[in-house]
């Protein structure tokens, strides 16, 4: 009974903290070993700060080790768990490559759906009797939902596992694609597009988490580069495919093609995708009552878990940097048909769609080099630091491309179109170079999110996608009115300035990120220790009260005597207090 009482008396935050700790890794600053052993503290699964079990975790700062030297993670957990190299060797290189290819294909679906309709915007508007601006709002809302959904799917993948979330979302994505293809009116089109976006982001999020599960920190960016090829090629090739389809058949065929592709993705998730997560949080809840389990699970998947991570300024800087790059991407892709078709006298969707091949080819080229370069930079700085790996070093590889190459290309693109100079080749070349440069930025920024807080990587990157797709939503919604109002040249200048600001934030995170993390971690540890001390004192008071009740029930005469003694003592104390007051008055 006492043991059950302890379990039921555990506070939700401690349950979340304890459950989050299993299967996680932080870093031992004193170790530089490449070989590590794993140990899960299952005995503490149900012990919160109110528990008096001998298996309660130590309150001291805990640590683990990861490959290639010490790390400096954002958060430390209340369970001692080490991540061994053997965890990353569970799958053969060929199997890992298969996982990357499958998840890259899945991540291709949501972004291609976001832009494939761009080439068909006039046709969709004509069928539903509305304007292109209204149809473009659906794309903005699509981006908004892509930003909101990660705060749900990220924690969910930690609780139920990567495979389960991928299976559920792939089936729902396929069903919503069918609904979009059959939409009889604009309202139905809006609804099914929104639902499609809500499921589609899970592929991007879970795919990134899978890479963190199976690749060592110094290998992740290379794999991330290949994975992101699907995420970024989708938005670039989507309008091209949409242009071909709209030129020769109905715009609804775009979504029937999307349905077929999502069906293949669903089959792959059920047949080919293994479970990659090291430890599911749901497994820690065995023995809990159904009601208690639901309460704890809600605490684990609560979106607030993702949002509160932005107490760390370094994550804010990484989010703004990612947002600057994604803003540039969608502000470039969204208005192509409205800007370049009139500029060069093009008349068909297919002709306008050809311009999307330029950044798409840039993404393909960047895939070959961007991730590898990010891993190279990390290894170089590990050598400079004598074997110590600091996560912020990861972002150094993005600085020249985010701060110089992309802004310069954006300015040349915008003003060459505005002033009608350079013909077709100049904007095509600048769009290609931007595509290459973006693949040198995203692998670095995404992998940083996985490295900086190992064990909650899916939640960190979910928060990053939340911010970046909010900016993508804003870019999609405002780019056409802005281009019509101030011109493509000045709008491109604003985008370039945003990129420079994002670069400045990234440099600040590289310079001061570790100090920010250490300061916040120290404050959180101090606050947590105070909470635990208060909980212990409360428990001791409860035990003392219970012991007194037992004594009073067993020895009524002694209790009566004690009561009289207390009354006498109270009278004495009252007399002493009166004398003290009189002395103070004098």
Tab-separated table of N, CA and C in Angstrom, residues 13 39 64 69 156 159-160 164 178 191 276 280 324 341 400 408 422 432 445 456 491 505 513 542:
chain	number	residue	atom	x	y	z
A	13	UNK	N	5.489	16.641	-13.133
A	13	UNK	CA	6.759	17.094	-13.714
A	13	UNK	C	7.850	16.077	-13.484
A	39	UNK	N	23.178	1.807	-19.719
A	39	UNK	CA	22.535	1.276	-18.524
A	39	UNK	C	21.302	2.080	-18.250
A	64	UNK	N	26.774	11.268	-19.322
A	64	UNK	CA	27.097	10.110	-20.133
A	64	UNK	C	28.169	10.529	-21.097
A	69	UNK	N	34.667	12.237	-27.967
A	69	UNK	CA	34.990	13.235	-26.974
A	69	UNK	C	33.818	13.849	-26.274
A	156	UNK	N	5.261	13.028	-29.577
A	156	UNK	CA	4.575	11.751	-29.811
A	156	UNK	C	5.546	10.679	-30.274
A	159	UNK	N	7.250	9.135	-27.361
A	159	UNK	CA	6.409	8.289	-26.510
A	159	UNK	C	6.101	6.966	-27.192
A	160	UNK	N	5.587	7.013	-28.426
A	160	UNK	CA	5.133	5.804	-29.124
A	160	UNK	C	6.151	5.242	-30.107
A	164	UNK	N	5.606	3.904	-35.337
A	164	UNK	CA	4.157	4.040	-35.153
A	164	UNK	C	3.660	5.380	-35.670
A	178	UNK	N	-6.596	12.163	-51.049
A	178	UNK	CA	-7.789	11.762	-51.806
A	178	UNK	C	-8.887	12.801	-51.635
A	191	UNK	N	-9.990	22.641	-46.213
A	191	UNK	CA	-9.934	21.722	-45.071
A	191	UNK	C	-8.969	20.574	-45.328
A	276	UNK	N	13.588	2.682	-34.767
A	276	UNK	CA	14.964	3.135	-34.546
A	276	UNK	C	15.188	3.757	-33.183
A	280	UNK	N	11.448	3.810	-25.885
A	280	UNK	CA	10.158	4.498	-25.922
A	280	UNK	C	9.753	4.892	-24.505
A	324	UNK	N	15.200	32.446	-41.504
A	324	UNK	CA	15.691	33.354	-42.543
A	324	UNK	C	15.918	32.620	-43.855
A	341	UNK	N	7.069	35.031	-65.566
A	341	UNK	CA	6.287	34.843	-66.798
A	341	UNK	C	6.002	36.173	-67.501
A	400	UNK	N	29.359	31.334	-44.046
A	400	UNK	CA	29.634	32.038	-45.311
A	400	UNK	C	28.501	31.944	-46.318
A	408	UNK	N	23.716	37.745	-51.431
A	408	UNK	CA	24.209	38.321	-52.688
A	408	UNK	C	23.389	37.822	-53.871
A	422	UNK	N	20.158	41.338	-67.821
A	422	UNK	CA	20.725	39.997	-67.696
A	422	UNK	C	19.938	38.919	-68.381
A	432	UNK	N	20.045	28.893	-59.019
A	432	UNK	CA	20.827	27.664	-58.867
A	432	UNK	C	21.815	27.789	-57.707
A	445	UNK	N	22.249	23.454	-39.586
A	445	UNK	CA	21.297	23.934	-38.585
A	445	UNK	C	20.449	22.794	-38.030
A	456	UNK	N	16.488	14.704	-26.392
A	456	UNK	CA	15.254	15.422	-26.718
A	456	UNK	C	15.389	16.061	-28.094
A	491	UNK	N	11.789	43.868	-52.240
A	491	UNK	CA	11.430	42.702	-51.429
A	491	UNK	C	12.626	41.759	-51.303
A	505	UNK	N	22.810	36.343	-35.610
A	505	UNK	CA	22.336	35.536	-34.494
A	505	UNK	C	23.087	34.223	-34.374
A	513	UNK	N	26.871	30.632	-27.004
A	513	UNK	CA	25.869	29.594	-26.798
A	513	UNK	C	26.157	28.689	-25.617
A	542	UNK	N	4.684	14.765	6.844
A	542	UNK	CA	3.572	13.821	6.744
A	542	UNK	C	3.858	12.558	7.548
